[in-house]
Every structure is written in C-alpha cells, then in structure tokens.
Short mmCIF file of C-alpha atoms and ligand atoms in Angstrom, two decimals:
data_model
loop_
_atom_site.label_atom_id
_atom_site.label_comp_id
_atom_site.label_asym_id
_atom_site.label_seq_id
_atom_site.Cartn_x
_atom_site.Cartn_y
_atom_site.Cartn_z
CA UNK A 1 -7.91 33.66 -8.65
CA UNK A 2 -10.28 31.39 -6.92
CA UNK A 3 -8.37 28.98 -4.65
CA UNK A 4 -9.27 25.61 -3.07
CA UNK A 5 -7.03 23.56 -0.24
CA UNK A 6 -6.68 19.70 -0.70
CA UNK A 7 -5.75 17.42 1.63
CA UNK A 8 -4.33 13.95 0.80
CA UNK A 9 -2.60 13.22 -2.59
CA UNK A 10 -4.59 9.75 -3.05
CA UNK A 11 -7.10 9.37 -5.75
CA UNK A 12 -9.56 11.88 -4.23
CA UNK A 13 -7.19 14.23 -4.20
CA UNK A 14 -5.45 13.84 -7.79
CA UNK A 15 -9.24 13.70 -9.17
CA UNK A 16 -10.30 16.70 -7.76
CA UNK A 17 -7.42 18.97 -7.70
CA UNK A 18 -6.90 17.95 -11.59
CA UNK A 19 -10.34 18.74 -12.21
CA UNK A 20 -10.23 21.77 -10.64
CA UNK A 21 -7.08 22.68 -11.66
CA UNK A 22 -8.36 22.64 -15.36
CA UNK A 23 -11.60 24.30 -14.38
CA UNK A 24 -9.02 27.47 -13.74
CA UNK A 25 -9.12 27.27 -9.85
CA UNK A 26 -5.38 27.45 -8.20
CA UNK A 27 -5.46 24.01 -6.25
CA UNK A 28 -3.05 23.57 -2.84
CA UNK A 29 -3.11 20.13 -2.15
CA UNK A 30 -1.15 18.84 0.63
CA UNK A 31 0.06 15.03 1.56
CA UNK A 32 1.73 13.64 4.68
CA UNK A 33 3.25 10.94 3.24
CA UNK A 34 6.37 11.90 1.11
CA UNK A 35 4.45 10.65 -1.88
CA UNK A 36 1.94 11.17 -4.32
CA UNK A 37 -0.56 8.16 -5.21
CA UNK A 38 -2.19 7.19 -1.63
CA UNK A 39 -2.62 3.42 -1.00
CA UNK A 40 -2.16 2.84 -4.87
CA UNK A 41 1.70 3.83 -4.80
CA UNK A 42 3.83 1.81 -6.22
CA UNK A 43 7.89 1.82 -7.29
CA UNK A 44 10.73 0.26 -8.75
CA UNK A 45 12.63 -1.85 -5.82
CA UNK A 46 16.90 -1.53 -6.19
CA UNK A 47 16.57 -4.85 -8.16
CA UNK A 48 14.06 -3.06 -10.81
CA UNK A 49 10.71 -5.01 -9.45
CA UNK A 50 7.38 -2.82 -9.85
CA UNK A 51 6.46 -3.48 -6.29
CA UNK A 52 2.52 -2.13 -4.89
CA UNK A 53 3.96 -0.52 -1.30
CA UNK A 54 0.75 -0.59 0.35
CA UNK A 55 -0.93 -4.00 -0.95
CA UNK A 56 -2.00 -5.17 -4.35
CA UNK A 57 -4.52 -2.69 -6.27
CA UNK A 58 -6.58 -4.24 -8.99
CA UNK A 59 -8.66 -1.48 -10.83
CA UNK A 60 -11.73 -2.56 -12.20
CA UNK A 61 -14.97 -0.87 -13.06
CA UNK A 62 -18.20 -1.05 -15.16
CA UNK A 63 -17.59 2.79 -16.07
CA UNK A 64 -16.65 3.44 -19.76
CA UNK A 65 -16.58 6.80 -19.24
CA UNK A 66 -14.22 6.61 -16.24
CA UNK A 67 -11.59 4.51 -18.20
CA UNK A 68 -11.83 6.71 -20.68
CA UNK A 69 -11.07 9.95 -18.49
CA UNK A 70 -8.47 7.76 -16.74
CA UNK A 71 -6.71 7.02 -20.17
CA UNK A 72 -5.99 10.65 -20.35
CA UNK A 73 -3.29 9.55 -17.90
CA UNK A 74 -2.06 6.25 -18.73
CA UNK A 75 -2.04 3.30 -21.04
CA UNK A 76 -3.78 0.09 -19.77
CA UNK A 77 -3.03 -3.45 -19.83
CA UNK A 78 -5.49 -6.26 -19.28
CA UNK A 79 -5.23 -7.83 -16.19
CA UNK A 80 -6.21 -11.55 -15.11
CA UNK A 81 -7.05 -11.17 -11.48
CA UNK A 82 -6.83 -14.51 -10.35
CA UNK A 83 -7.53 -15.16 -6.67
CA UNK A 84 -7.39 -18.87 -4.51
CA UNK A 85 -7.65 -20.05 -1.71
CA UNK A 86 -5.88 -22.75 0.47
CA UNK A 87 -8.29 -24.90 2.13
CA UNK A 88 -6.10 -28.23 3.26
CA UNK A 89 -4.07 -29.34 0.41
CA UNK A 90 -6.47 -27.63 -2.43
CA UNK A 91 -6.00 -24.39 -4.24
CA UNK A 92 -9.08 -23.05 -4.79
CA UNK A 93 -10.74 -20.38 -7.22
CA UNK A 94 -12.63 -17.40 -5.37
CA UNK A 95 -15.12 -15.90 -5.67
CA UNK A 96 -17.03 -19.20 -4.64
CA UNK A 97 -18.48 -20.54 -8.14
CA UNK A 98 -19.54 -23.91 -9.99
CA UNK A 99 -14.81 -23.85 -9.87
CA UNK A 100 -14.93 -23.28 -6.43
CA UNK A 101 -17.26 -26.72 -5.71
CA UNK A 102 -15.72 -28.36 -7.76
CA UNK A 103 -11.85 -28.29 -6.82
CA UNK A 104 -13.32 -28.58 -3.34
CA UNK A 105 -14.93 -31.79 -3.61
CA UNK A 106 -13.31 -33.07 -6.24
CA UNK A 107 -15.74 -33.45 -9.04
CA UNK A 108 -17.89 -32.08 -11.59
CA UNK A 109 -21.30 -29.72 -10.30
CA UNK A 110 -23.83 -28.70 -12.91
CA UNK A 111 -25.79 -25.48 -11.82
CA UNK A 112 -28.84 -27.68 -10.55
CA UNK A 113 -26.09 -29.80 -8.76
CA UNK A 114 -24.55 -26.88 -7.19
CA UNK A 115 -27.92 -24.54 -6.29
CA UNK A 116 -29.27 -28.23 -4.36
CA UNK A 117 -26.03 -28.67 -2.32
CA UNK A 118 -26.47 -24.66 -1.61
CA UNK A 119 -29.98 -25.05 -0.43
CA UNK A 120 -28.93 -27.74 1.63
CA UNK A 121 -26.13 -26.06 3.59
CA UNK A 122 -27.92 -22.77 3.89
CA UNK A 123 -28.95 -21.13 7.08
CA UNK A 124 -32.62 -19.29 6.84
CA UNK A 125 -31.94 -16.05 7.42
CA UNK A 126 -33.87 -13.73 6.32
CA UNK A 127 -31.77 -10.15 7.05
CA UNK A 128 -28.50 -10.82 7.89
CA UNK A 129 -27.26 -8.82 10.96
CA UNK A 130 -23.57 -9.99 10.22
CA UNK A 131 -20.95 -11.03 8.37
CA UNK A 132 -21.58 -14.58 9.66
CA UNK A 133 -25.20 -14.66 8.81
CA UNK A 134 -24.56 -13.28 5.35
CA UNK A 135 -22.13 -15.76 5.02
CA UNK A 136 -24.66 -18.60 6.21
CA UNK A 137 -27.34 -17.10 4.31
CA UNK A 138 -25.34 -17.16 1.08
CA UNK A 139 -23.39 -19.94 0.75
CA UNK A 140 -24.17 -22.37 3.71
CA UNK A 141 -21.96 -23.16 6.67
CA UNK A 142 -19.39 -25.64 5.25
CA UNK A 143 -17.94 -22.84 2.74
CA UNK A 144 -18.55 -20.40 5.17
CA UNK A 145 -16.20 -22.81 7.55
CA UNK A 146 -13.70 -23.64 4.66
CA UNK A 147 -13.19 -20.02 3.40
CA UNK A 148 -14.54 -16.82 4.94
CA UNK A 149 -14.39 -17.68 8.74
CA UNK A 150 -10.66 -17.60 9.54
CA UNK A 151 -9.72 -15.38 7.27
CA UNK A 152 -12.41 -12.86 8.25
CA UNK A 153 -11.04 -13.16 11.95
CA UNK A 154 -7.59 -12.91 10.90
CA UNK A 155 -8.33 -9.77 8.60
CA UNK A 156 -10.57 -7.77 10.81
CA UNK A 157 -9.26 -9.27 14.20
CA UNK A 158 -12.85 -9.60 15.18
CA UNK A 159 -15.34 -12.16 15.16
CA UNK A 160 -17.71 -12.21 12.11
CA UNK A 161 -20.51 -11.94 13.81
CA UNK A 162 -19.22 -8.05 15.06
CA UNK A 163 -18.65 -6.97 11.10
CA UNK A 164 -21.43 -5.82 9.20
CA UNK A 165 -23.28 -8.13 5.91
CA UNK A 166 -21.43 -5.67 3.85
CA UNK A 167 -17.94 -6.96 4.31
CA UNK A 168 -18.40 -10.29 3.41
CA UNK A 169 -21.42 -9.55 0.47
CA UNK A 170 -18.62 -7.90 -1.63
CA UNK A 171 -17.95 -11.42 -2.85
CA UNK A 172 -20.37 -12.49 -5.55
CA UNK A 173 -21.59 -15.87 -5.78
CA UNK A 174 -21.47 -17.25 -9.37
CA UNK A 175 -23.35 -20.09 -11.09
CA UNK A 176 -20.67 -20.40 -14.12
CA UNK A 177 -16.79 -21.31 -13.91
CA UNK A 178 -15.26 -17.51 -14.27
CA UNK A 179 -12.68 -17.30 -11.53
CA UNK A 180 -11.67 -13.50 -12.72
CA UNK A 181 -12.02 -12.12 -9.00
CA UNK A 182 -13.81 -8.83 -9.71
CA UNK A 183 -17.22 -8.58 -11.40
CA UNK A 184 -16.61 -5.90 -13.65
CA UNK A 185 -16.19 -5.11 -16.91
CA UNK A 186 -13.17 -3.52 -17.75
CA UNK A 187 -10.53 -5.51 -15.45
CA UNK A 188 -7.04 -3.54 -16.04
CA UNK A 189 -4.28 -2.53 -14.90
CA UNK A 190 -2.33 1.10 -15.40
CA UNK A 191 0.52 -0.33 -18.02
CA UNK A 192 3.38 1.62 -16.32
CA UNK A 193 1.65 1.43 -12.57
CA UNK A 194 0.13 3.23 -10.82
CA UNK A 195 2.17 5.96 -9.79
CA UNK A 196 2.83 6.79 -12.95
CA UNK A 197 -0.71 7.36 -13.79
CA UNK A 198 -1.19 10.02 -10.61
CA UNK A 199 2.19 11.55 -11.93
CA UNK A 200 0.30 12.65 -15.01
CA UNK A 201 -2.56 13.99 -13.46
CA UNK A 202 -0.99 15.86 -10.92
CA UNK A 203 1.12 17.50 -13.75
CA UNK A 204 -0.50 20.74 -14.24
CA UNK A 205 0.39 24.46 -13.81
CA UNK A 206 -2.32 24.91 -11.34
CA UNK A 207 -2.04 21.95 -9.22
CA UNK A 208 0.74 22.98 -6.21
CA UNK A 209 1.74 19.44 -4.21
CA UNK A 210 3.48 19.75 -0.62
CA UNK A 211 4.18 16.18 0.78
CA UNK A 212 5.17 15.64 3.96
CA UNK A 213 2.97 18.18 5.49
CA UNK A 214 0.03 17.14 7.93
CA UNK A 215 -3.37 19.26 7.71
CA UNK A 216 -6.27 18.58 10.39
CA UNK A 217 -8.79 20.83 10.97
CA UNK A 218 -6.97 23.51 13.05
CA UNK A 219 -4.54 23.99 10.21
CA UNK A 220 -7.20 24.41 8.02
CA UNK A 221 -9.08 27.06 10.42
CA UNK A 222 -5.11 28.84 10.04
CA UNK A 223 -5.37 29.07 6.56
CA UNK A 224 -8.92 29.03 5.50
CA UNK A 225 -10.08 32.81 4.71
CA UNK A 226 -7.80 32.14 1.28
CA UNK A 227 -9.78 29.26 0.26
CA UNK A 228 -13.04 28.90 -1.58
CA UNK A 229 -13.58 25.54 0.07
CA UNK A 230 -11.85 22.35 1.26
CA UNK A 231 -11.56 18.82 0.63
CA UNK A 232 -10.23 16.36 2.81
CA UNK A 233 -9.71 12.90 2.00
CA UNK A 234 -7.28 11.97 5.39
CA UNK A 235 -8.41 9.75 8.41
CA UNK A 236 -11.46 11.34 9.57
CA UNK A 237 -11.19 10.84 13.38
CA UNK A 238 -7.35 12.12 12.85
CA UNK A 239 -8.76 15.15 10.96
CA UNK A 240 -11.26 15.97 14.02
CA UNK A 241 -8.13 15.46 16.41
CA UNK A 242 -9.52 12.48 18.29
CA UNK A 243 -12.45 14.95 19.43
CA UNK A 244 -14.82 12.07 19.64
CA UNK A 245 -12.08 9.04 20.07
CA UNK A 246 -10.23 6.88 17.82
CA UNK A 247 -12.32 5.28 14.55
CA UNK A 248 -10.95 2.19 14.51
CA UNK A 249 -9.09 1.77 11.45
CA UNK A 250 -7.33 -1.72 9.87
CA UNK A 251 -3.65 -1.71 9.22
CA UNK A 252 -1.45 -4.42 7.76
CA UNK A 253 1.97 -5.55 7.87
CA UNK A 254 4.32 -6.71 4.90
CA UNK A 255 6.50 -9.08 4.29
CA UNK A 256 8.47 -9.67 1.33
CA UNK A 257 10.37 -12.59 -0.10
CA UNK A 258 12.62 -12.28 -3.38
CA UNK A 259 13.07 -15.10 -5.45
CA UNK A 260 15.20 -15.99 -8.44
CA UNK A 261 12.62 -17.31 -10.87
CA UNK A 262 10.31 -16.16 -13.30
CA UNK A 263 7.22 -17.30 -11.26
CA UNK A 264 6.50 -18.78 -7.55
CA UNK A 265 2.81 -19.15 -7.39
CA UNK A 266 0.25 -19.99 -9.85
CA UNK A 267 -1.57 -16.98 -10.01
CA UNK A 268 -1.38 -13.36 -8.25
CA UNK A 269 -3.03 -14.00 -5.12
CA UNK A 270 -3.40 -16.55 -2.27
CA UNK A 271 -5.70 -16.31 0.34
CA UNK A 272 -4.94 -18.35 3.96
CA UNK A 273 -8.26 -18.75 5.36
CA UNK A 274 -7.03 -21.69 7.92
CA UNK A 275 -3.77 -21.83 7.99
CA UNK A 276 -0.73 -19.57 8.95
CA UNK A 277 -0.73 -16.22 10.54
CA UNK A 278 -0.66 -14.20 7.49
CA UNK A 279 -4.10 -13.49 5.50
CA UNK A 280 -2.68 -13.98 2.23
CA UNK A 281 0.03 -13.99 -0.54
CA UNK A 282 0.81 -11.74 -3.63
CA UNK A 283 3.00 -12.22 -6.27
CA UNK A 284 1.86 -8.90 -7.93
CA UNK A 285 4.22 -9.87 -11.26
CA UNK A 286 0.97 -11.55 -12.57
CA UNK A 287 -0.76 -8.21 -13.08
CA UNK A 288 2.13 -6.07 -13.73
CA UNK A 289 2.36 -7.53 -16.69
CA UNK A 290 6.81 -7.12 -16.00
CA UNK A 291 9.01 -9.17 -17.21
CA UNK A 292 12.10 -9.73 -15.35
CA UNK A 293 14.05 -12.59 -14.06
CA UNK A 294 13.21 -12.06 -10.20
CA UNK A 295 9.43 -11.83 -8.64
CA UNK A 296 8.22 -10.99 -5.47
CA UNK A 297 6.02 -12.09 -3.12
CA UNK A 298 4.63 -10.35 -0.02
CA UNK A 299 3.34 -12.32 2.91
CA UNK A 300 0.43 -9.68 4.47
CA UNK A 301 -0.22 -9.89 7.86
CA UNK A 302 -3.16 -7.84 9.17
CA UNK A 303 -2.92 -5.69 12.34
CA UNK A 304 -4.36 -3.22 14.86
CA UNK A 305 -1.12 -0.54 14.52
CA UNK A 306 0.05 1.03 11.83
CA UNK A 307 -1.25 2.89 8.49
CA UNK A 308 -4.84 2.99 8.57
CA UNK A 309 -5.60 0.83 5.54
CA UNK A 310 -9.64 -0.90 6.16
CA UNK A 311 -12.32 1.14 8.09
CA UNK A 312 -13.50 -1.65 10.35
CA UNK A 313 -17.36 -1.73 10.02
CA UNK A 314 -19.18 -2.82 12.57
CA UNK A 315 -22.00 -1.69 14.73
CA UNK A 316 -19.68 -0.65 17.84
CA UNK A 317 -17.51 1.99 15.01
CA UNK A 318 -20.63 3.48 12.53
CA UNK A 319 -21.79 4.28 16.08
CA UNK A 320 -19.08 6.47 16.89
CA UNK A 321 -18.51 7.42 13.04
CA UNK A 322 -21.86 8.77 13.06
CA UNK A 323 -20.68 11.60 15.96
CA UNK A 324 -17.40 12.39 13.34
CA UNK A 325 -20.40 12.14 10.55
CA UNK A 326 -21.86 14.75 11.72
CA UNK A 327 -19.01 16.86 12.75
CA UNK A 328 -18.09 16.56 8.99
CA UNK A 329 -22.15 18.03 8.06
CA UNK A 330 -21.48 20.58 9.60
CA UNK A 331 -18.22 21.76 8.27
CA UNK A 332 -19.86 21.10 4.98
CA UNK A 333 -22.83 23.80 5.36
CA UNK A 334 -19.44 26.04 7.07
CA UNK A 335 -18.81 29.57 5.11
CA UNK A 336 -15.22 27.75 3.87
CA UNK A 337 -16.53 24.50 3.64
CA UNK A 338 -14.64 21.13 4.34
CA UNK A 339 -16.19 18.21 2.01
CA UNK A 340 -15.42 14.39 3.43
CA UNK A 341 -14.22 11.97 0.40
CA UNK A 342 -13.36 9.16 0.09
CA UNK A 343 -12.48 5.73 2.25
CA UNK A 344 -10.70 7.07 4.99
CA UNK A 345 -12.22 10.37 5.56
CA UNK A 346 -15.90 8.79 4.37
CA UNK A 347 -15.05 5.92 6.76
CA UNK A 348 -16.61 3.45 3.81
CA UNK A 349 -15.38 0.31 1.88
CA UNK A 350 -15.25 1.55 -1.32
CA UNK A 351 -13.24 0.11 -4.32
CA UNK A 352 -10.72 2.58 -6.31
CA UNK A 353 -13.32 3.34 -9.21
CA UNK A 354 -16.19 3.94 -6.86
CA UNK A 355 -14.02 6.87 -5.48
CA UNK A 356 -12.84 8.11 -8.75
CA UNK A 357 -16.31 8.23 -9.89
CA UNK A 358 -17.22 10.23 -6.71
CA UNK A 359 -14.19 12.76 -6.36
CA UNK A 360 -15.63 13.53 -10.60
CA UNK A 361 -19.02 13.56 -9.05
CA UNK A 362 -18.27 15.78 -6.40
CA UNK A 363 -16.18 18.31 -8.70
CA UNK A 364 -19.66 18.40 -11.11
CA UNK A 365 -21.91 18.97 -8.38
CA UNK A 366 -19.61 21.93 -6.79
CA UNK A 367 -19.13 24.12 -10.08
CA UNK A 368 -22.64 22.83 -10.83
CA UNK A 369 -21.98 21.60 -14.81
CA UNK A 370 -21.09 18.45 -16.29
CA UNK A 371 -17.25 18.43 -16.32
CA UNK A 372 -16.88 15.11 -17.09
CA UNK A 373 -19.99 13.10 -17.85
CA UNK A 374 -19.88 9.48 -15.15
N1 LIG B 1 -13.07 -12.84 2.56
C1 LIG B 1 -12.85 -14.05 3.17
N2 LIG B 1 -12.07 -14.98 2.55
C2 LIG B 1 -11.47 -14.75 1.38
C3 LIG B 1 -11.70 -13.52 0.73
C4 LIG B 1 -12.50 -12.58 1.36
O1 LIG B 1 -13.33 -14.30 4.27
O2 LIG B 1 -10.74 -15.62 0.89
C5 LIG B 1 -13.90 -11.85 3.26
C6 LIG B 1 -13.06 -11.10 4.30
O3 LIG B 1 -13.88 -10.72 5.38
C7 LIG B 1 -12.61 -9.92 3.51
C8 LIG B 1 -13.86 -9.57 2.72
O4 LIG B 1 -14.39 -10.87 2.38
O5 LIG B 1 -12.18 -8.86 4.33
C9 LIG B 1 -13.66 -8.73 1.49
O6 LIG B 1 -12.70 -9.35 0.67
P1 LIG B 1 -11.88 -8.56 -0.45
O7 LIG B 1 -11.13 -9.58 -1.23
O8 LIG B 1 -12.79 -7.66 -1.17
O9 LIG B 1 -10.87 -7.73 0.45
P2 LIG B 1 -9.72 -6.68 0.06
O10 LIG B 1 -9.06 -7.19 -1.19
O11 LIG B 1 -10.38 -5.36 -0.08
O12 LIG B 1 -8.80 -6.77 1.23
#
C-alpha cells in the first residue's frame, strides 16, 4: 500500500491526510502537541465553557465549495464577528468604515464626507515600503495614530515601519456602515467547535495519529524509504534544526477571567490600540453561539517566547526565510519528497480557509485529478 508521512495535526494536516486517506493511501501523521486541531483547538473548561486554547478563530471564506467539503465534518452556525476598538473613552467598529468615523468624531459622514476627510489626512505614497506607509497611504495619519500604531507595536513588538504593507493591508477600508470584521461571504462558525470538526475528519481507517511525537527532518531521513512523500506543516526553521538560525516567530500569552454573567462585553472582541499592555480582549461566547450562565474573557498579551503563533514579516526575516525557502525546494524535487504547507512551515499570513483551500490544492495537484473541485 502506498504510504505518505504527515507532520502536524493542524488543518494542513487533517486536509491532506483525509484526502489521502480516502484516495486509498495509508497516511502516518504525527503531532507534537498532545492534540489534534493545531491553533484552532478548542475544549470544554471544568465549568463546561467552549474555550479557543490558542486565540479566537473566526472561519470565513468566499469558497462555496470549501464550506461545502467542510460540512462533511460539521454543522455551521452563523457567526457575527464583531470587532472594536478602544480609542479614549469610545468603542469603536473595525475595520475602519463610514461606523468607524463616525463613533470617532461623533457625528454623521456621508461617503463624499468621509473620502474628503481621507484625502485630507493621507500621506502620498505611492508604494508603500511598510506597514506605516500603508497605513498613511490608506487611511491618513490621525487613524493611523488612533488605531493601528500601538497596537501594531504591541502585536509585533516592532516598529511599523520594520513590518511589511501586507500586515496592516489585511484590513479593508469600507465606504458603507458593515462592521462584520471579515470580508467574506460565508462568515461561520463550526456549531460544535472546532475540534470537533478535525475529530471527524481525522476519523478514518487509513488515517494513523501519534501526538506527542516531534518529527524534523532527521527523523524523517530515519524513516523515509517507507514513504511515497512527505508533508510538513511544523515551524520551518525548527524542521531544518536551526541550520540557518531562528525565523522569528510571534507568540502570545493568555489570560483568562471568569465571570458570573451571561455577557461582559458588547461584542466578541476588543482591540487596545493605546492603552494597557495587552493587545486585546475576547469574550469568544459571542461566536460560540453557547449558552451558559458563566463567559469568559481572555486578556492576550503578545510576546517574543512561547508557541510560535504569527510569522513576523519583515524585510530582516523573508531574508533569512528565503535561505529555509530554499532548503524546503530542494527537499521538494528530493526522491521522498518533503512539501512545505501551510503558515508555519510556509512562513506566510494566511487565514484558515486560504490553507484549507491549499492543503485540497496540493492533494489535487500530487495525484494529479480533481479530488475535490476549489
Ligand atoms: N491592526 C491594528 N489595529 C487593530 C487591528 C489590526 O493595528 O485594531 C493591525 C495589526 O498590525 C495586526 C494586523 O493589523 O497585526 C492584522 O490584524 P488582524 O486582525 O488580521 O490580526 P489577527 O486577528 O490575525 O491577529
């Protein structure tokens, strides 16, 4: 039977061993952690709380065909993925928007209104360079001051101007009132969570799971001759055992506060941009969709040490990626070959759909037919 090694029980690895799995291939897919789910785990706290261990996951995407595949797996609830931030005494909706101007200053902006006061603040900038200068290109300095400065510094624990135009360009600008946070169409949320969900696809006769066991690429040298080919969706500096130096990687810290009440904050999630040392707030109840008669909040501090949770882009790390980006071509064109997925081992920003849609994309392209059609 044709065999194939996985490594890292996240969404990469659920998608493709699944896949795989079905396509009649005997999958070994191995995870360090002593779960299954990757960043997206969640679990029942001792009080009964669906609680997201790793930070608040909101799935969105524009893909009907993903959802669809997805739904194999779970049952889906809308979601309202409400986002503010605190900037002085105001609560304001994000992404910045007609809302956004509005609860800022107090009073009504028509679009005309709103596009003067943005040509007014803007900075000319042609190409951005940075995080900064997309900011100042985009929305003008005095937003830029009010809402992405600080918290960019406090997420990233660099200055704006190191990041790259990416980070910051994820947030859309919007001439309308919407305040859903995401863009996308289908904004949901997996009805029983998310662990769950990669609890069903990982339930096959094929698919073999060993938590708790570490694979870089020594281990897979070890074992490779059984293996048609690899996929690795862990840390990719880790994976390469430092060979070029540590890929600087974000981590966070959590902090959690029970309370005896239906509902603390307004909405799901508060962002800090100014004040405080945490970046924001979560009171992931709001998307849950549970009912019960405590909530949760988690304070998240961001932090150097830790679980690598953010690739930090900037010029200084896709320098040194690129060294580790090649190291990874070539143990793709290798006779067992390793393929790099996802945000860790890919060392990208993607959101969870993007790397759904490219674990199916990957798993097409391999066995060279249309498995599932994204
Ligand atoms: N950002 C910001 N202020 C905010 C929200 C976002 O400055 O209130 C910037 C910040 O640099 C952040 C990036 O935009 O890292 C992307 O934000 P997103 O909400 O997508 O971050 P994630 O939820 O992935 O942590």
């Amino acid at each position: 039977m044709k065999k194939v090694l996985i490594i890292g029980a996240g969404p990469v690895g659920l998608t493709t061993g699944r896949l795989l799995a079905e396509e009649g291939y005997q999958v070994d897919l191995f995870e360090r952690r002593d779960h299954i789910g990757g960043n997206c785990f969640d679990y029942h706290s001792a009080a009964g709380l669906l609680c997201h261990k790793y930070g608040p996951h909101y799935f969105r995407t524009n893909s009907d065909e993903l959802l669809a595949w997805l739904s194999q797996f779970s049952d889906w609830i809308p979601a309202n993925y409400h986002v503010r931030a605190k900037v002085q005494d105001k609560f304001v909706p994000l992404p910045i928007s007609l809302a956004t101007v509005e609860a800022l200053k107090g009073r009504t902006f028509s679009v005309e209104e709103f596009e003067h006061y943005l040509a007014q603040e803007r900075v000319a900038i042609e190409h951005p360079q940075n995080a900064e200068e997309q900011c100042l290109a985009t929305v003008g300095r005095e937003l830029y001051e009010a809402i992405f400065k600080g918290y960019t510094e406090k997420q990233w624990g660099i200055s704006a101007k190191e990041l790259l135009p990416s980070i910051t360009a994820r947030i859309p600008l919007r001439f309308n009132r919407d305040i859903r946070y995401p863009s996308e169409k289908h904004q949901v949320m997996p009805a029983q969570g998310y662990t769950y969900l990669f609890k069903n696809m990982a339930d096959h006769s094929r698919l073999s799971i060993k938590l708790n066991q570490e694979f870089c690429l020594s281990d897979v040298r070890a074992v490779e001759s059984a293996y048609e080919f690899v996929i690795c969706s862990g840390q990719l500096d880790q994976f390469f055992e430092y060979q070029k130096g540590k890929l600087p990687y974000r981590s966070l810290r959590f902090e959690e506060k029970i309370s005896e009440s239906e509902f603390v904050q307004e909405n799901v999630q508060i962002n800090y941009p100014n004040d405080f040392d945490y970046t924001r707030t979560v009171e992931i109840k709001h998307v849950t969709g549970q009912q019960h008669p405590l909530t949760s909040v988690v304070y998240e501090y961001a932090q150097a040490e830790g679980e690598a949770f953010y690739p930090i882009l900037s010029l200084e790390s896709l320098a040194l990626c690129d060294q580790y980006r090649e190291l990874a071509r070539q143990e793709e064109r290798a006779q067992c070959p390793i393929y790099f997925l996802g945000r860790l081992a890919e060392y990208r920003y993607f959101n969870m759909d993007h790397v759904f849609l490219r674990s199916i994309k990957l798993v097409n392209q391999l066995l060279n037919k249309e498995i599932v059609k994204v």
